[in-house]
Amino acid sequence: MSASTSFLSPDKRQRKIRYILWLTLLLNLLVLVIKALVGWATGSLSLLADALHSVTDSASNVLGLVTSQLADPRPDREHPYGHQKYEALGALGIAAFLGVACFEITQGAIERLTGQGEAVNVSGPAIGLTVLVLGINILVALYERHWGQKLHSNILLADARHTMGDVWITMTVIGGLLGVWWGQRWLDVALAFPVALLVFKSGWDVLRSNLPWLIDAMAVPPEEIHSLVMSVPGVVNCHDIASRGVLGRQVFMEMHLVVEAEDVRRAHDITEAVESALCDHYHPVRMTIHVEPNGYQSDQLTYSMDSLTHKEV
């Protein structure tokens, strides 16, 4: 994250995400209207079909607005660990939209191969406005990806991938229109299948990047945490290390910590130093640390950077 966004409060982060989603929703609605009007005016069925597909862009923005509103990181009585998984669920919904887009492209290409697809009426204004729509979609995708990376927002990154899927679809429509104009009708079908694969890949990337959050996969290797904790003065050892969440968004950690301390105050100070070191490296982090006295015996796994071994501490 940049310095300007690395320490945004949760409320400011959510407001920024909602602002971006509202802006992209308005632009996607503009794209939808242009495609529908041009398709209706020229009788271009491919543009009308593309306009129908653009409905999924607006739907994904609405889904993003709903889930980002729900994805409040602050805990409450019913959700003591916050609500961030709503955002991951919204991203999975966008992955489903990408799957629908992939199916639409493949189905249209097969229909044209079998001669069932309708002929496309070509005109200069239709091609020109479709190129304009393409430019808007590219700007929207780059804008969402830029802020998605800065804010570490799964929903913005997923929506950017979805918009890029629409970019490839629009490029297919343009390629098909030009192919018909030049008398090369096969070009339209030839472009459809690789585009379908690209859209499928986008959906898979969204799914792969959000599943770790939903299934509580490891966020940080335990040996990495162990190495950092052991660098804190007063720490003798740590074990039973676990972490989950997403780096840059929210990480939950827990561990047993063996400290060299004569009283509770000294043990508390060492624990605070461990929490500070971990927060500096993996901010934001929420930790649960079980403190154990020096000389405590355990046969739990002890983690080191070189190996994982059973060891008594």
Short mmCIF file of N, CA and C in Angstrom, two decimals, residues 37-164:
data_model
loop_
_atom_site.label_atom_id
_atom_site.label_comp_id
_atom_site.label_asym_id
_atom_site.label_seq_id
_atom_site.Cartn_x
_atom_site.Cartn_y
_atom_site.Cartn_z
N LEU A 37 -28.84 1.23 -27.47
CA LEU A 37 -29.37 2.17 -28.46
C LEU A 37 -28.76 1.93 -29.84
N VAL A 38 -27.44 1.72 -29.87
CA VAL A 38 -26.79 1.47 -31.16
C VAL A 38 -27.26 0.13 -31.75
N GLY A 39 -27.38 -0.88 -30.89
CA GLY A 39 -27.87 -2.17 -31.37
C GLY A 39 -29.28 -2.08 -31.92
N TRP A 40 -30.14 -1.33 -31.24
CA TRP A 40 -31.53 -1.16 -31.70
C TRP A 40 -31.59 -0.35 -32.99
N ALA A 41 -30.79 0.73 -33.08
CA ALA A 41 -30.84 1.61 -34.25
C ALA A 41 -30.30 0.93 -35.50
N THR A 42 -29.29 0.09 -35.34
CA THR A 42 -28.67 -0.54 -36.51
C THR A 42 -29.19 -1.96 -36.76
N GLY A 43 -29.94 -2.49 -35.81
CA GLY A 43 -30.41 -3.86 -35.95
C GLY A 43 -29.31 -4.88 -35.72
N SER A 44 -28.23 -4.48 -35.06
CA SER A 44 -27.11 -5.38 -34.82
C SER A 44 -27.42 -6.28 -33.62
N LEU A 45 -27.66 -7.53 -33.90
CA LEU A 45 -27.98 -8.47 -32.83
C LEU A 45 -26.79 -8.74 -31.93
N SER A 46 -25.58 -8.69 -32.50
CA SER A 46 -24.40 -8.93 -31.67
C SER A 46 -24.22 -7.82 -30.63
N LEU A 47 -24.51 -6.58 -31.03
CA LEU A 47 -24.42 -5.48 -30.07
C LEU A 47 -25.52 -5.57 -29.02
N LEU A 48 -26.71 -6.00 -29.44
CA LEU A 48 -27.79 -6.17 -28.46
C LEU A 48 -27.43 -7.27 -27.46
N ALA A 49 -26.82 -8.35 -27.96
CA ALA A 49 -26.39 -9.41 -27.06
C ALA A 49 -25.29 -8.91 -26.12
N ASP A 50 -24.39 -8.08 -26.66
CA ASP A 50 -23.33 -7.51 -25.83
C ASP A 50 -23.93 -6.58 -24.77
N ALA A 51 -24.96 -5.84 -25.15
CA ALA A 51 -25.64 -4.98 -24.19
C ALA A 51 -26.28 -5.81 -23.08
N LEU A 52 -26.86 -6.95 -23.46
CA LEU A 52 -27.44 -7.83 -22.46
C LEU A 52 -26.37 -8.32 -21.50
N HIS A 53 -25.20 -8.65 -22.06
CA HIS A 53 -24.12 -9.10 -21.18
C HIS A 53 -23.67 -7.99 -20.24
N SER A 54 -23.73 -6.73 -20.71
CA SER A 54 -23.29 -5.61 -19.87
C SER A 54 -24.17 -5.45 -18.64
N VAL A 55 -25.35 -6.04 -18.66
CA VAL A 55 -26.18 -6.01 -17.46
C VAL A 55 -25.43 -6.63 -16.29
N THR A 56 -24.61 -7.64 -16.57
CA THR A 56 -23.86 -8.29 -15.49
C THR A 56 -22.84 -7.34 -14.86
N ASP A 57 -22.31 -6.39 -15.65
CA ASP A 57 -21.40 -5.40 -15.07
C ASP A 57 -22.11 -4.57 -14.02
N SER A 58 -23.29 -4.06 -14.38
CA SER A 58 -24.06 -3.26 -13.43
C SER A 58 -24.49 -4.10 -12.23
N ALA A 59 -24.87 -5.35 -12.51
CA ALA A 59 -25.28 -6.23 -11.41
C ALA A 59 -24.12 -6.48 -10.45
N SER A 60 -22.91 -6.64 -10.99
CA SER A 60 -21.75 -6.89 -10.13
C SER A 60 -21.43 -5.65 -9.30
N ASN A 61 -21.64 -4.44 -9.86
CA ASN A 61 -21.44 -3.22 -9.09
C ASN A 61 -22.43 -3.13 -7.94
N VAL A 62 -23.69 -3.45 -8.23
CA VAL A 62 -24.72 -3.43 -7.18
C VAL A 62 -24.37 -4.46 -6.10
N LEU A 63 -23.95 -5.64 -6.54
CA LEU A 63 -23.54 -6.68 -5.59
C LEU A 63 -22.37 -6.19 -4.75
N GLY A 64 -21.42 -5.52 -5.39
CA GLY A 64 -20.28 -4.99 -4.65
C GLY A 64 -20.68 -3.94 -3.63
N LEU A 65 -21.64 -3.07 -3.99
CA LEU A 65 -22.12 -2.05 -3.06
C LEU A 65 -22.79 -2.69 -1.85
N VAL A 66 -23.59 -3.71 -2.10
CA VAL A 66 -24.29 -4.38 -1.00
C VAL A 66 -23.30 -5.06 -0.08
N THR A 67 -22.35 -5.82 -0.67
CA THR A 67 -21.42 -6.58 0.16
C THR A 67 -20.42 -5.68 0.87
N SER A 68 -19.99 -4.58 0.21
CA SER A 68 -19.06 -3.68 0.88
C SER A 68 -19.74 -2.96 2.05
N GLN A 69 -21.04 -2.74 1.94
CA GLN A 69 -21.79 -2.15 3.04
C GLN A 69 -21.86 -3.13 4.21
N LEU A 70 -22.00 -4.42 3.88
CA LEU A 70 -22.08 -5.44 4.92
C LEU A 70 -20.72 -5.79 5.49
N ALA A 71 -19.64 -5.60 4.67
CA ALA A 71 -18.31 -6.05 5.07
C ALA A 71 -17.63 -5.07 6.01
N ASP A 72 -18.29 -4.74 7.10
CA ASP A 72 -17.74 -3.84 8.10
C ASP A 72 -16.71 -4.60 8.94
N PRO A 73 -15.44 -4.14 8.97
CA PRO A 73 -14.43 -4.88 9.72
C PRO A 73 -14.61 -4.79 11.24
N ARG A 74 -15.45 -3.86 11.72
CA ARG A 74 -15.63 -3.72 13.16
C ARG A 74 -16.50 -4.85 13.70
N PRO A 75 -16.06 -5.47 14.78
CA PRO A 75 -16.86 -6.57 15.34
C PRO A 75 -18.10 -6.05 16.06
N ASP A 76 -19.07 -6.92 16.21
CA ASP A 76 -20.24 -6.63 17.03
C ASP A 76 -20.60 -7.89 17.82
N ARG A 77 -21.70 -7.85 18.53
CA ARG A 77 -22.06 -8.98 19.39
C ARG A 77 -22.25 -10.27 18.59
N GLU A 78 -22.91 -10.17 17.43
CA GLU A 78 -23.19 -11.35 16.62
C GLU A 78 -22.02 -11.78 15.76
N HIS A 79 -21.10 -10.83 15.46
CA HIS A 79 -19.96 -11.12 14.59
C HIS A 79 -18.68 -10.60 15.27
N PRO A 80 -18.19 -11.32 16.28
CA PRO A 80 -17.04 -10.81 17.05
C PRO A 80 -15.75 -10.71 16.26
N TYR A 81 -15.68 -11.32 15.07
CA TYR A 81 -14.47 -11.23 14.25
C TYR A 81 -14.68 -10.30 13.05
N GLY A 82 -15.72 -9.48 13.08
CA GLY A 82 -15.98 -8.57 11.97
C GLY A 82 -16.81 -9.21 10.88
N HIS A 83 -16.92 -8.49 9.74
CA HIS A 83 -17.81 -8.93 8.66
C HIS A 83 -17.10 -8.98 7.31
N GLN A 84 -15.76 -9.09 7.31
CA GLN A 84 -15.02 -8.97 6.06
C GLN A 84 -15.35 -10.06 5.06
N LYS A 85 -15.82 -11.21 5.52
CA LYS A 85 -16.07 -12.31 4.59
C LYS A 85 -17.23 -12.01 3.65
N TYR A 86 -18.08 -11.04 4.00
CA TYR A 86 -19.13 -10.64 3.06
C TYR A 86 -18.52 -10.15 1.75
N GLU A 87 -17.38 -9.44 1.86
CA GLU A 87 -16.73 -8.93 0.66
C GLU A 87 -16.22 -10.08 -0.20
N ALA A 88 -15.66 -11.11 0.45
CA ALA A 88 -15.20 -12.28 -0.29
C ALA A 88 -16.37 -13.00 -0.96
N LEU A 89 -17.51 -13.07 -0.27
CA LEU A 89 -18.69 -13.69 -0.86
C LEU A 89 -19.15 -12.91 -2.09
N GLY A 90 -19.08 -11.58 -2.00
CA GLY A 90 -19.43 -10.76 -3.16
C GLY A 90 -18.51 -11.01 -4.34
N ALA A 91 -17.21 -11.17 -4.04
CA ALA A 91 -16.25 -11.47 -5.11
C ALA A 91 -16.56 -12.80 -5.76
N LEU A 92 -16.99 -13.79 -4.97
CA LEU A 92 -17.36 -15.09 -5.55
C LEU A 92 -18.61 -14.96 -6.43
N GLY A 93 -19.51 -14.05 -6.05
CA GLY A 93 -20.66 -13.79 -6.91
C GLY A 93 -20.24 -13.25 -8.26
N ILE A 94 -19.24 -12.38 -8.27
CA ILE A 94 -18.72 -11.86 -9.53
C ILE A 94 -18.07 -12.97 -10.34
N ALA A 95 -17.41 -13.91 -9.66
CA ALA A 95 -16.83 -15.06 -10.36
C ALA A 95 -17.93 -15.84 -11.07
N ALA A 96 -19.10 -15.94 -10.43
CA ALA A 96 -20.23 -16.62 -11.06
C ALA A 96 -20.69 -15.86 -12.30
N PHE A 97 -20.72 -14.52 -12.23
CA PHE A 97 -21.07 -13.72 -13.41
C PHE A 97 -20.08 -13.97 -14.55
N LEU A 98 -18.81 -14.09 -14.22
CA LEU A 98 -17.80 -14.36 -15.25
C LEU A 98 -18.05 -15.72 -15.89
N GLY A 99 -18.47 -16.69 -15.09
CA GLY A 99 -18.81 -17.99 -15.66
C GLY A 99 -19.97 -17.90 -16.64
N VAL A 100 -20.98 -17.08 -16.30
CA VAL A 100 -22.11 -16.88 -17.21
C VAL A 100 -21.63 -16.23 -18.51
N ALA A 101 -20.74 -15.25 -18.40
CA ALA A 101 -20.21 -14.58 -19.59
C ALA A 101 -19.47 -15.56 -20.49
N CYS A 102 -18.67 -16.44 -19.87
CA CYS A 102 -17.95 -17.45 -20.64
C CYS A 102 -18.92 -18.36 -21.38
N PHE A 103 -19.98 -18.76 -20.71
CA PHE A 103 -20.99 -19.62 -21.34
C PHE A 103 -21.65 -18.90 -22.52
N GLU A 104 -21.96 -17.60 -22.34
CA GLU A 104 -22.61 -16.83 -23.40
C GLU A 104 -21.74 -16.76 -24.66
N ILE A 105 -20.45 -16.50 -24.45
CA ILE A 105 -19.55 -16.39 -25.59
C ILE A 105 -19.46 -17.72 -26.33
N THR A 106 -19.26 -18.80 -25.58
CA THR A 106 -19.13 -20.12 -26.20
C THR A 106 -20.41 -20.52 -26.93
N GLN A 107 -21.55 -20.27 -26.31
CA GLN A 107 -22.82 -20.61 -26.93
C GLN A 107 -23.02 -19.84 -28.23
N GLY A 108 -22.69 -18.54 -28.21
CA GLY A 108 -22.84 -17.73 -29.43
C GLY A 108 -21.93 -18.22 -30.55
N ALA A 109 -20.69 -18.60 -30.20
CA ALA A 109 -19.76 -19.09 -31.21
C ALA A 109 -20.24 -20.41 -31.82
N ILE A 110 -20.77 -21.31 -30.98
CA ILE A 110 -21.27 -22.59 -31.48
C ILE A 110 -22.47 -22.38 -32.40
N GLU A 111 -23.34 -21.45 -32.03
CA GLU A 111 -24.50 -21.17 -32.88
C GLU A 111 -24.08 -20.66 -34.25
N ARG A 112 -23.06 -19.83 -34.29
CA ARG A 112 -22.60 -19.33 -35.58
C ARG A 112 -21.93 -20.43 -36.40
N LEU A 113 -21.21 -21.32 -35.69
CA LEU A 113 -20.59 -22.44 -36.41
C LEU A 113 -21.63 -23.35 -37.05
N THR A 114 -22.75 -23.53 -36.37
CA THR A 114 -23.80 -24.42 -36.88
C THR A 114 -24.79 -23.69 -37.79
N GLY A 115 -24.53 -22.40 -38.01
CA GLY A 115 -25.39 -21.65 -38.91
C GLY A 115 -26.69 -21.19 -38.29
N GLN A 116 -26.83 -21.27 -36.95
CA GLN A 116 -28.07 -20.87 -36.29
C GLN A 116 -28.07 -19.40 -35.89
N GLY A 117 -26.89 -18.79 -35.84
CA GLY A 117 -26.82 -17.39 -35.42
C GLY A 117 -27.36 -16.44 -36.47
N GLU A 118 -27.89 -15.33 -36.00
CA GLU A 118 -28.44 -14.31 -36.90
C GLU A 118 -27.31 -13.50 -37.54
N ALA A 119 -27.58 -13.00 -38.76
CA ALA A 119 -26.60 -12.16 -39.46
C ALA A 119 -26.46 -10.81 -38.76
N VAL A 120 -25.26 -10.26 -38.85
CA VAL A 120 -24.97 -8.98 -38.21
C VAL A 120 -24.99 -7.87 -39.24
N ASN A 121 -25.74 -6.81 -38.94
CA ASN A 121 -25.78 -5.64 -39.82
C ASN A 121 -24.66 -4.68 -39.41
N VAL A 122 -23.81 -4.30 -40.35
CA VAL A 122 -22.63 -3.49 -40.05
C VAL A 122 -22.83 -2.07 -40.55
N SER A 123 -22.38 -1.10 -39.72
CA SER A 123 -22.38 0.30 -40.13
C SER A 123 -21.21 1.00 -39.46
N GLY A 124 -20.74 2.08 -40.07
CA GLY A 124 -19.62 2.83 -39.51
C GLY A 124 -19.91 3.38 -38.13
N PRO A 125 -21.09 4.04 -37.92
CA PRO A 125 -21.40 4.55 -36.58
C PRO A 125 -21.44 3.45 -35.52
N ALA A 126 -21.94 2.27 -35.90
CA ALA A 126 -22.00 1.18 -34.92
C ALA A 126 -20.60 0.80 -34.47
N ILE A 127 -19.67 0.70 -35.43
CA ILE A 127 -18.29 0.34 -35.08
C ILE A 127 -17.65 1.45 -34.24
N GLY A 128 -17.88 2.72 -34.64
CA GLY A 128 -17.29 3.84 -33.92
C GLY A 128 -17.75 3.92 -32.47
N LEU A 129 -19.06 3.77 -32.25
CA LEU A 129 -19.58 3.84 -30.89
C LEU A 129 -19.16 2.62 -30.06
N THR A 130 -19.02 1.48 -30.73
CA THR A 130 -18.55 0.30 -30.01
C THR A 130 -17.11 0.49 -29.56
N VAL A 131 -16.29 1.13 -30.38
CA VAL A 131 -14.91 1.44 -29.98
C VAL A 131 -14.91 2.41 -28.79
N LEU A 132 -15.84 3.38 -28.80
CA LEU A 132 -15.96 4.31 -27.67
C LEU A 132 -16.30 3.55 -26.39
N VAL A 133 -17.24 2.63 -26.50
CA VAL A 133 -17.62 1.81 -25.35
C VAL A 133 -16.42 1.00 -24.85
N LEU A 134 -15.65 0.47 -25.78
CA LEU A 134 -14.46 -0.29 -25.42
C LEU A 134 -13.50 0.57 -24.60
N GLY A 135 -13.30 1.81 -25.04
CA GLY A 135 -12.41 2.72 -24.31
C GLY A 135 -12.89 3.00 -22.90
N ILE A 136 -14.20 3.18 -22.74
CA ILE A 136 -14.77 3.43 -21.41
C ILE A 136 -14.54 2.22 -20.51
N ASN A 137 -14.78 1.03 -21.05
CA ASN A 137 -14.60 -0.19 -20.26
C ASN A 137 -13.15 -0.37 -19.82
N ILE A 138 -12.21 -0.07 -20.72
CA ILE A 138 -10.80 -0.21 -20.36
C ILE A 138 -10.43 0.75 -19.23
N LEU A 139 -10.89 2.00 -19.32
CA LEU A 139 -10.61 2.98 -18.27
C LEU A 139 -11.22 2.56 -16.94
N VAL A 140 -12.45 2.03 -16.98
CA VAL A 140 -13.10 1.58 -15.75
C VAL A 140 -12.32 0.44 -15.12
N ALA A 141 -11.89 -0.54 -15.95
CA ALA A 141 -11.16 -1.69 -15.42
C ALA A 141 -9.83 -1.26 -14.80
N LEU A 142 -9.09 -0.37 -15.48
CA LEU A 142 -7.81 0.09 -14.95
C LEU A 142 -7.99 0.89 -13.67
N TYR A 143 -9.04 1.72 -13.62
CA TYR A 143 -9.33 2.54 -12.44
C TYR A 143 -9.66 1.64 -11.24
N GLU A 144 -10.52 0.64 -11.44
CA GLU A 144 -10.88 -0.26 -10.35
C GLU A 144 -9.68 -1.08 -9.89
N ARG A 145 -8.88 -1.56 -10.84
CA ARG A 145 -7.72 -2.36 -10.46
C ARG A 145 -6.72 -1.53 -9.66
N HIS A 146 -6.51 -0.27 -10.09
CA HIS A 146 -5.59 0.63 -9.39
C HIS A 146 -6.00 0.80 -7.93
N TRP A 147 -7.28 1.12 -7.70
CA TRP A 147 -7.73 1.35 -6.33
C TRP A 147 -7.91 0.03 -5.58
N GLY A 148 -8.24 -1.04 -6.30
CA GLY A 148 -8.34 -2.33 -5.64
C GLY A 148 -7.01 -2.76 -5.05
N GLN A 149 -5.91 -2.50 -5.78
CA GLN A 149 -4.58 -2.84 -5.28
C GLN A 149 -4.18 -1.93 -4.12
N LYS A 150 -4.52 -0.64 -4.22
CA LYS A 150 -4.16 0.30 -3.16
C LYS A 150 -4.92 0.02 -1.86
N LEU A 151 -6.21 -0.34 -2.01
CA LEU A 151 -7.05 -0.56 -0.84
C LEU A 151 -7.09 -2.03 -0.42
N HIS A 152 -6.40 -2.88 -1.18
CA HIS A 152 -6.44 -4.33 -0.94
C HIS A 152 -7.89 -4.80 -0.85
N SER A 153 -8.69 -4.38 -1.84
CA SER A 153 -10.11 -4.72 -1.86
C SER A 153 -10.36 -5.86 -2.84
N ASN A 154 -10.80 -7.01 -2.32
CA ASN A 154 -11.13 -8.13 -3.19
C ASN A 154 -12.27 -7.79 -4.13
N ILE A 155 -13.24 -7.04 -3.64
CA ILE A 155 -14.42 -6.75 -4.45
C ILE A 155 -14.06 -5.86 -5.63
N LEU A 156 -13.17 -4.88 -5.44
CA LEU A 156 -12.76 -4.00 -6.54
C LEU A 156 -11.90 -4.76 -7.55
N LEU A 157 -10.99 -5.59 -7.05
CA LEU A 157 -10.15 -6.36 -7.96
C LEU A 157 -10.98 -7.36 -8.76
N ALA A 158 -11.95 -7.98 -8.10
CA ALA A 158 -12.81 -8.93 -8.81
C ALA A 158 -13.66 -8.22 -9.85
N ASP A 159 -14.18 -7.05 -9.50
CA ASP A 159 -15.01 -6.30 -10.45
C ASP A 159 -14.17 -5.80 -11.62
N ALA A 160 -12.91 -5.44 -11.35
CA ALA A 160 -12.02 -5.04 -12.44
C ALA A 160 -11.80 -6.19 -13.42
N ARG A 161 -11.64 -7.40 -12.88
CA ARG A 161 -11.48 -8.57 -13.75
C ARG A 161 -12.75 -8.81 -14.56
N HIS A 162 -13.89 -8.61 -13.91
CA HIS A 162 -15.15 -8.80 -14.63
C HIS A 162 -15.29 -7.78 -15.76
N THR A 163 -14.92 -6.53 -15.49
CA THR A 163 -14.98 -5.50 -16.53
C THR A 163 -14.02 -5.81 -17.66
N MET A 164 -12.83 -6.35 -17.33
CA MET A 164 -11.90 -6.76 -18.38
C MET A 164 -12.48 -7.89 -19.22
#
